[in-house]
Short mmCIF file of C-alpha atoms in Angstrom, two decimals:
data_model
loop_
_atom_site.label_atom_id
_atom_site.label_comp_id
_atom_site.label_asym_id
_atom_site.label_seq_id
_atom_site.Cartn_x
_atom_site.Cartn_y
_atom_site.Cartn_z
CA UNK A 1 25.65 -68.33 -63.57
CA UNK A 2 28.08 -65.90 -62.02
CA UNK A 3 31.21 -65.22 -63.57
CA UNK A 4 34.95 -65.88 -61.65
CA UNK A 5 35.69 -62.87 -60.32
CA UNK A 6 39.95 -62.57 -61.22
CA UNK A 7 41.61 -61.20 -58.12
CA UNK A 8 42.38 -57.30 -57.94
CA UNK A 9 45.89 -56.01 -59.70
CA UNK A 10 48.52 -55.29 -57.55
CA UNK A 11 49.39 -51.71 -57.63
CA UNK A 12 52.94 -52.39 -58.16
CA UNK A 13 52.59 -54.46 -61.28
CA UNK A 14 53.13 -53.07 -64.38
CA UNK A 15 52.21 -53.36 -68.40
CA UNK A 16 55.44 -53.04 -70.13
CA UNK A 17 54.12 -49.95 -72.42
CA UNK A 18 54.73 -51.00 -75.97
CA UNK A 19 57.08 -49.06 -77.83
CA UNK A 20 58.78 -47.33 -74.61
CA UNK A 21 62.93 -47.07 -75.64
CA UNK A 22 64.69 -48.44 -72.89
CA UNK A 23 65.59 -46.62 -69.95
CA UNK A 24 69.65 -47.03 -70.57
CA UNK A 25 68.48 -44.35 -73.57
CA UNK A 26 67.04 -41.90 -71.54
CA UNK A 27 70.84 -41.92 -69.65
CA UNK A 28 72.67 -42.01 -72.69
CA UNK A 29 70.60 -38.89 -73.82
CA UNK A 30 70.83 -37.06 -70.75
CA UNK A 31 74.79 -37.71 -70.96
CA UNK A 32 74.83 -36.45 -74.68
CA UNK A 33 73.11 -33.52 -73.25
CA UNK A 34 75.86 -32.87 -70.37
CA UNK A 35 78.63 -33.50 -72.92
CA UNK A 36 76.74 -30.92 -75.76
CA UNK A 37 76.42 -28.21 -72.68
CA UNK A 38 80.14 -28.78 -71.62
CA UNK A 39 81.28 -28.36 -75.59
CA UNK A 40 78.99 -24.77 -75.35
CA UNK A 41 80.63 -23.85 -72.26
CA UNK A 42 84.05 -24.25 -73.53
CA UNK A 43 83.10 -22.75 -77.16
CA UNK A 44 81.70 -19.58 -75.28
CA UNK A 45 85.24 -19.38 -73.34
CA UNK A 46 87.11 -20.14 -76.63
CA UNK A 47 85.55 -16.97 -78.10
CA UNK A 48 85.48 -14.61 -74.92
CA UNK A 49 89.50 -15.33 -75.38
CA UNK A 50 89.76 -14.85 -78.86
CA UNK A 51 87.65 -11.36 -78.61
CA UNK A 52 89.63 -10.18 -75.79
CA UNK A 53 92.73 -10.90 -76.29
CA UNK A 54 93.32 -12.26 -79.78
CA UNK A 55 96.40 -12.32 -80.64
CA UNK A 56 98.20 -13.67 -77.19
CA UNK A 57 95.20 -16.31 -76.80
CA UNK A 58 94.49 -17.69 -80.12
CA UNK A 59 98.17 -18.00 -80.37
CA UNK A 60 99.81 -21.68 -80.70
CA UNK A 61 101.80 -21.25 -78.01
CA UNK A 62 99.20 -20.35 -75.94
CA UNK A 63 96.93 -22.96 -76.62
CA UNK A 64 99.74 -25.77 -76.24
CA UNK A 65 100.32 -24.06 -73.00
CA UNK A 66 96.79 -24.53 -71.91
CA UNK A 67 96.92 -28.28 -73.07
CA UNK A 68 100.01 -28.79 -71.18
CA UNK A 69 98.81 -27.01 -67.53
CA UNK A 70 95.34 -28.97 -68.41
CA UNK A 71 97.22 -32.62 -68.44
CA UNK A 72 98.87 -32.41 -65.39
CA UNK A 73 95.54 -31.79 -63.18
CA UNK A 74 93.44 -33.67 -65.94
CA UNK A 75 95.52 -37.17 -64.90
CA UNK A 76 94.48 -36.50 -61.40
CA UNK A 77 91.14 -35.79 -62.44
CA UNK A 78 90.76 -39.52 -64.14
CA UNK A 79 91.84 -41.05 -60.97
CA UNK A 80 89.48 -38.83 -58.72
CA UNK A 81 86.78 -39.60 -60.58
CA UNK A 82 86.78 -42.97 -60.28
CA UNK A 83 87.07 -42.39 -56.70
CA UNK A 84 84.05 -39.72 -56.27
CA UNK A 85 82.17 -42.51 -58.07
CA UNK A 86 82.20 -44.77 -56.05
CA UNK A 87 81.32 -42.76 -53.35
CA UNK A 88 84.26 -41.86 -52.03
CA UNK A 89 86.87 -38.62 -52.22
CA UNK A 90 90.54 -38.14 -52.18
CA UNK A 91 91.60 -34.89 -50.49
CA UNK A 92 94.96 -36.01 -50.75
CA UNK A 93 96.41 -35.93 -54.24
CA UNK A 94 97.89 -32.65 -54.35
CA UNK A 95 99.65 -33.39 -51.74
CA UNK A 96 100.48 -36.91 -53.24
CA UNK A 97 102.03 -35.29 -56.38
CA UNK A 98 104.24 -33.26 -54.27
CA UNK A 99 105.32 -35.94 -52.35
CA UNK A 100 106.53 -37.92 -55.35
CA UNK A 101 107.41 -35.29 -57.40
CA UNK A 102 110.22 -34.21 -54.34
CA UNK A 103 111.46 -38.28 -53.49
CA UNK A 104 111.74 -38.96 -57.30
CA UNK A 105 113.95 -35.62 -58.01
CA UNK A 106 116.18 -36.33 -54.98
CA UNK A 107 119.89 -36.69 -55.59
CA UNK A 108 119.84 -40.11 -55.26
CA UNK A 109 117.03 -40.89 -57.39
CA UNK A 110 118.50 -38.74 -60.53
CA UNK A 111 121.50 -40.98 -60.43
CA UNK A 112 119.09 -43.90 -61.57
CA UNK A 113 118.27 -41.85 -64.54
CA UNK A 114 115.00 -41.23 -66.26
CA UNK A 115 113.69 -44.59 -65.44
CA UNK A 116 114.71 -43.87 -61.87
CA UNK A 117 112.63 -40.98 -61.75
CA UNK A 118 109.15 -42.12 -63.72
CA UNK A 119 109.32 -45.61 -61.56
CA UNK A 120 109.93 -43.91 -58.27
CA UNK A 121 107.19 -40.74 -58.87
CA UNK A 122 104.62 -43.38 -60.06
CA UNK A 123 106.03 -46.09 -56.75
CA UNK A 124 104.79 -43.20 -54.23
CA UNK A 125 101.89 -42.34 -56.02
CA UNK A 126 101.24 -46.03 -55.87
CA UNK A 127 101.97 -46.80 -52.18
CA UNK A 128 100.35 -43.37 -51.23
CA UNK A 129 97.47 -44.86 -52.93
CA UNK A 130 97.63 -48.35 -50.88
CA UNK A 131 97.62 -46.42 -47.47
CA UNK A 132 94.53 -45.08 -48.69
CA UNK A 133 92.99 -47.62 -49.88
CA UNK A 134 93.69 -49.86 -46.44
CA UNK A 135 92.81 -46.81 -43.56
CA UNK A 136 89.08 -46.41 -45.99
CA UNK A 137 88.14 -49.94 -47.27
CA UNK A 138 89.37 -52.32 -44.80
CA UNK A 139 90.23 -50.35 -41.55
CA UNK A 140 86.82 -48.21 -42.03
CA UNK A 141 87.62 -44.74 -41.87
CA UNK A 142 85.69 -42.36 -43.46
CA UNK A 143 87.36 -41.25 -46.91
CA UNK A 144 87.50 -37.69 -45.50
CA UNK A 145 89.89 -38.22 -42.43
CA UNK A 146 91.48 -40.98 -44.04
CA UNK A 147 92.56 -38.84 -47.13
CA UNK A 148 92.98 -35.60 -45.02
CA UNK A 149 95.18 -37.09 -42.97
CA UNK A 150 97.33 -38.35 -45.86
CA UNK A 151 97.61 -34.58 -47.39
CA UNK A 152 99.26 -33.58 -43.88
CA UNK A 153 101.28 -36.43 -43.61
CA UNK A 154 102.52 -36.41 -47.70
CA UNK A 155 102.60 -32.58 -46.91
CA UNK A 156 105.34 -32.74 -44.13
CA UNK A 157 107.14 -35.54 -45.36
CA UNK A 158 107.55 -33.66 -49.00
CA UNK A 159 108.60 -30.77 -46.79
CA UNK A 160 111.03 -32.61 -44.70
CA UNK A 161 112.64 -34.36 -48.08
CA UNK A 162 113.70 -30.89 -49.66
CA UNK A 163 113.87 -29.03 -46.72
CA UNK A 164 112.12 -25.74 -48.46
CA UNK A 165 114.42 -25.99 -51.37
CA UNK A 166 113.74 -26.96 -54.86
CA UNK A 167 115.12 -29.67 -56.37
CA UNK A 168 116.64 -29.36 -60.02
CA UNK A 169 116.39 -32.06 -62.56
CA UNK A 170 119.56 -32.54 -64.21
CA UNK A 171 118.63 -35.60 -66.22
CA UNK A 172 118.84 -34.31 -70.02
CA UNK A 173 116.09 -37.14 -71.04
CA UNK A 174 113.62 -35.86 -69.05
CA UNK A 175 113.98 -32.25 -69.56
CA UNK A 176 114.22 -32.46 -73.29
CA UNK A 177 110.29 -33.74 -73.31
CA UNK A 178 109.58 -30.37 -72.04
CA UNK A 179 110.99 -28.65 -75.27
CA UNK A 180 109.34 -28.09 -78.06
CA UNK A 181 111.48 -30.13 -80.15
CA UNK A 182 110.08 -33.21 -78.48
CA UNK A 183 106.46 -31.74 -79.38
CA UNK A 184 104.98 -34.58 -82.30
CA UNK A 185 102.77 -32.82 -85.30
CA UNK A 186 102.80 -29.33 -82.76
CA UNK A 187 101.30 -31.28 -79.92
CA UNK A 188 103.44 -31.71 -76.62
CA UNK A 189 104.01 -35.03 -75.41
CA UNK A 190 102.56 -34.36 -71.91
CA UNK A 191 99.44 -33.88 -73.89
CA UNK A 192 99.94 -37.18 -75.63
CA UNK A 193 99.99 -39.22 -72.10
CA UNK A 194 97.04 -37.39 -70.43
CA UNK A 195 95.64 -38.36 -73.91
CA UNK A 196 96.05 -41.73 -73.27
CA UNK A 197 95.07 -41.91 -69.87
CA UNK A 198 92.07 -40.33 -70.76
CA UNK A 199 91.36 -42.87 -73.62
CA UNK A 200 92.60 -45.67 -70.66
CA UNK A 201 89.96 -44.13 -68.13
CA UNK A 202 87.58 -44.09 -70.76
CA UNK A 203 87.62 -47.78 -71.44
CA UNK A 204 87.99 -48.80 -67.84
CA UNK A 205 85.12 -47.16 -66.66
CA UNK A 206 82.50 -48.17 -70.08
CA UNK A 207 84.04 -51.67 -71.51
CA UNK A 208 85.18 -53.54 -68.35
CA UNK A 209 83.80 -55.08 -65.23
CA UNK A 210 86.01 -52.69 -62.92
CA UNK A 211 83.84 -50.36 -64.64
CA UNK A 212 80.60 -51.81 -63.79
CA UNK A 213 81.61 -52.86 -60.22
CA UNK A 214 82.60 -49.21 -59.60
CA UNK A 215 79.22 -47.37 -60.08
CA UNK A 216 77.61 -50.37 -58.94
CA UNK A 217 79.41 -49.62 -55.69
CA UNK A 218 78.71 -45.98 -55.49
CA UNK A 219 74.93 -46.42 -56.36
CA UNK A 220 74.45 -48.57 -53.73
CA UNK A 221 77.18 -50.62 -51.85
CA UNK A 222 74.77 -52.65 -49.51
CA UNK A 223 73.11 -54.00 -52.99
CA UNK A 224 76.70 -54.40 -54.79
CA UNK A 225 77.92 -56.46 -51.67
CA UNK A 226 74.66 -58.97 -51.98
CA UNK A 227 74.99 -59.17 -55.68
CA UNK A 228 78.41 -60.84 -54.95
CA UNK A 229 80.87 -57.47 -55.36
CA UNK A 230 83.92 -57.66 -53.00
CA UNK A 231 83.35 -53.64 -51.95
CA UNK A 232 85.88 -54.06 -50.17
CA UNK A 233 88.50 -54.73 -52.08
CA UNK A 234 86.93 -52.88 -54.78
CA UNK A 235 87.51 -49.60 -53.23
CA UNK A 236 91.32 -50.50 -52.86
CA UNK A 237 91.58 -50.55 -55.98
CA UNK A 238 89.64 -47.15 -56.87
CA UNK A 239 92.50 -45.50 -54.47
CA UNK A 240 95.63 -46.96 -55.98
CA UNK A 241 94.50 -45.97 -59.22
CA UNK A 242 93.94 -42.53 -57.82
CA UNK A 243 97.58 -42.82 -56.74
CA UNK A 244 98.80 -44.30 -59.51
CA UNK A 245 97.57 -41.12 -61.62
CA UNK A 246 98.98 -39.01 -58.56
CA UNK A 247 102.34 -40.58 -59.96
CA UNK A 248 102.13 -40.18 -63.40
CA UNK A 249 101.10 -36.22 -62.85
CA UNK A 250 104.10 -36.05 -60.58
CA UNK A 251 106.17 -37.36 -63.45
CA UNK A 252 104.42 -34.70 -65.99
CA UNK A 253 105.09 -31.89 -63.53
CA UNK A 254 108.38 -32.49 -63.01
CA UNK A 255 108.87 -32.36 -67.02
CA UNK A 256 106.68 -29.33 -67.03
CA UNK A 257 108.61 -27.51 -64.25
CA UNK A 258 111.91 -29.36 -64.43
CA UNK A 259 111.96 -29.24 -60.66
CA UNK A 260 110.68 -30.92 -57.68
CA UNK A 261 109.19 -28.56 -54.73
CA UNK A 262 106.89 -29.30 -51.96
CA UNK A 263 104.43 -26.82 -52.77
CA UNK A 264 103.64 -28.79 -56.03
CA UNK A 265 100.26 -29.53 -56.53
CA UNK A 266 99.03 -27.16 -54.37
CA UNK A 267 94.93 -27.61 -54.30
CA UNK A 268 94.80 -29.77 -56.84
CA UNK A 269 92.36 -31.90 -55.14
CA UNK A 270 89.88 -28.92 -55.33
CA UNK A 271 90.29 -28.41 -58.99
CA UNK A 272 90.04 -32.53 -59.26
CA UNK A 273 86.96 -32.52 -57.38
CA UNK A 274 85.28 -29.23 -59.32
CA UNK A 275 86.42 -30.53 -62.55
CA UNK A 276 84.41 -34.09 -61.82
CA UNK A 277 81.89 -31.95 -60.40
CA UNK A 278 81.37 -29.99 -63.77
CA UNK A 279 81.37 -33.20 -65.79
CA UNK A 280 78.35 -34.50 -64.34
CA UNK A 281 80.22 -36.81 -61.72
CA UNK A 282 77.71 -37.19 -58.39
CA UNK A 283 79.07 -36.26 -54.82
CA UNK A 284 76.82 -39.75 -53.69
CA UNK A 285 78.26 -41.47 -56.39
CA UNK A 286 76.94 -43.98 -58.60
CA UNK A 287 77.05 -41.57 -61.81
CA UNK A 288 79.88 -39.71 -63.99
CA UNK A 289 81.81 -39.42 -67.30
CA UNK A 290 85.63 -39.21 -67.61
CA UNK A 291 84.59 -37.35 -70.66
CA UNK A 292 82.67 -35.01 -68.73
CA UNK A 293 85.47 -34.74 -66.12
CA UNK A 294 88.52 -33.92 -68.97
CA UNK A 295 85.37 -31.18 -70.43
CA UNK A 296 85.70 -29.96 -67.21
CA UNK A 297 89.23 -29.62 -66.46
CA UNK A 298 89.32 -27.87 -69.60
CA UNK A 299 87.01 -25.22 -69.00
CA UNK A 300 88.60 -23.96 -65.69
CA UNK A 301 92.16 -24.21 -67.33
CA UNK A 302 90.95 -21.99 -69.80
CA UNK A 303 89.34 -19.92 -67.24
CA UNK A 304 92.80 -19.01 -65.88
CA UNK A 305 94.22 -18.67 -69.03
CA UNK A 306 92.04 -15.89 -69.89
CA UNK A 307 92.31 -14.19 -66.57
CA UNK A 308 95.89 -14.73 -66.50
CA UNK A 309 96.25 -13.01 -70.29
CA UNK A 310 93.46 -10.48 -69.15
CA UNK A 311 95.84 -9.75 -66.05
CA UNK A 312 93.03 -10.51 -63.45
CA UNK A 313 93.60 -10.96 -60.06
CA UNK A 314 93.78 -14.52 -58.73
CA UNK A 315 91.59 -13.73 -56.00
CA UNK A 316 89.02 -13.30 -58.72
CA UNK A 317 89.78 -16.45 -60.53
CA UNK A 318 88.97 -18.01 -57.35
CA UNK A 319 85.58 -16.71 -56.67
CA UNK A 320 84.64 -17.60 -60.37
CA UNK A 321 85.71 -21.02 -59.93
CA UNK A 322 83.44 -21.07 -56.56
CA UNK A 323 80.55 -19.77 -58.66
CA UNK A 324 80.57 -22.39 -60.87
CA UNK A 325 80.77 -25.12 -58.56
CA UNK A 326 77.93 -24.11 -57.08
CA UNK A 327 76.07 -23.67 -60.25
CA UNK A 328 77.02 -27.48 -61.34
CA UNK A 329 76.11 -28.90 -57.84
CA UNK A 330 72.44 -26.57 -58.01
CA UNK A 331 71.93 -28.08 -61.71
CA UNK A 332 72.78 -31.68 -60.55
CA UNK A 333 70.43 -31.51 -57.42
CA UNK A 334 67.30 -30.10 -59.75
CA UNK A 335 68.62 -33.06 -62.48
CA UNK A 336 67.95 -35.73 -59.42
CA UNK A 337 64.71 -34.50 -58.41
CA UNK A 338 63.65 -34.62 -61.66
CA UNK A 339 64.85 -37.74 -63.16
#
């Protein structure tokens, strides 16, 4: 008597392996390994700056100085991240944090106060955002031109508000969080906010549904619309929160600088993007770490800080920062052919 003869295994199926760890692991490993490398990177720097110039680099001033310049572009940073992970880019938040940084230290804006000046820095940043947001998600321009095309536009406007001129801040309760009496435990309070925003980003991105939704969108925003995402709308929201932090680094700078000027923020969206870059974040999306991002912001901050102290050229800070891009984009393209 012949025996049933069971019909042939598809190729495609598959024998879940027993005792094979999950696959979320292997990304949670290959993050801890990013992070790790990051930490190394920015130990290394520590202590080329401590052997070269000890005394002016290891100083406290010095390093609150570097935490300071690192919160302005690290808020940015946040908010372009989100952005560059969802597939997108913003090319226009330098030119975003000049705009609002100039309209909120108008005349007429100081005479509103301090309140005056964080609501209407963080408005433009906002609205900024919203243009964005519209020209990309819902009348379908390509990020690129739509965000280019905002950097000329905030550009000329900030440049037509101040007319070449800088704009003092005369408000006492702004300027004052600049001094180092306002500094809590040694550590400045501009610090304190990018900390927060950080912290902010952090949860956003890992603990909420926004979160999810984003890289869901970046990975693949054909398979995010089917699975019921509004993409759409979605990506509005990735670019008013990359205004919104346009806003609040407006606000920081003009504490920082106690000024307003149209060249403010000048290429910040390059060190936004190269910081992201460095943390891991993917051009295509779908992948990145705001604690990657901050790790990188950190590094190239402390970059120029040793150049600066070291008195390098900026021309040569400029072709370092180049190098490493291009190192982190050849190390993320051999990571994806591998993984």
């Amino acid at each position: 008597m012949t025996q049933p003869v069971s019909p042939p295994r598809d190729s495609t199926d598959k024998v879940p392996l027993t005792g094979q760890p999950p696959a979320w692991r292997g990304m949670v490993a290959r993050a801890d390994v990013r992070t790790l490398s990051l930490l190394g990177v920015l130990a290394v720097l520590i202590l080329i700056g401590g052997i070269t110039k000890p005394d002016e680099f290891l100083d406290t001033r010095n390093l609150q100085l570097v935490l300071t310049q690192a919160s302005v572009i690290g808020v940015v940073t946040v908010g372009m991240t989100f952005v560059i992970m969802s597939g997108g880019i913003d090319l226009s938040v330098g030119a975003i944090v000049a705009l609002a940084s100039v309209w909120a230290t108008t005349v007429a804006t100081q005479e509103y106060g301090f309140a005056g000046i964080l609501f209407t820095a963080v408005l433009v940043g906002v609205a900024c955002g919203l243009v964005n947001g519209l020209l990309i998600a819902y009348g379908g321009m390509v990020p690129f031109i739509a965000t280019l095309a905002m950097l000329a536009s905030a550009r000329g406007l900030a440049l037509q508000i101040t007319d070449g001129a800088t704009q003092i801040v005369t408000i006492g309760s702004v300027l004052d969080l600049g001094e180092r009496d306002a500094y809590v435990l040694g550590i400045p309070p501009l610090v304190m906010v990018f900390a927060v925003v950080t912290i902010l980003g952090w949860l956003i991105l890992n603990r909420t549904t926004f979160g999810r939704r984003t890289v869901a969108v970046g990975g693949n925003a054909e398979a995010a619309r089917l699975a019921g995402i509004d993409v759409r709308r979605q990506r509005l929201y990735l670019y008013l929160l990359s205004g919104l932090c346009c806003g609040i680094a407006a606000f920081l700078l003009i504490i920082l600088t106690g000024s307003g000027q149209n060249t403010n923020g000048n290429l910040y969206e390059l060190d936004a993007i190269a910081a992201a870059i460095i943390g891991g974040t993917l051009l295509s999306g779908g992948r990145g770490t705001i604690v990657g991002s901050v790790l990188g912001v950190l590094i190239f901050i402390t970059i120029t800080n040793i150049f600066a102290l070291n008195n390098l050229q900026t021309d040569v800070q400029q072709i370092a920062k180049g190098a490493i891009i291009v190192a982190a984009v050849l190390v993320q393209r051999r990571t994806a052919s591998t993984t």
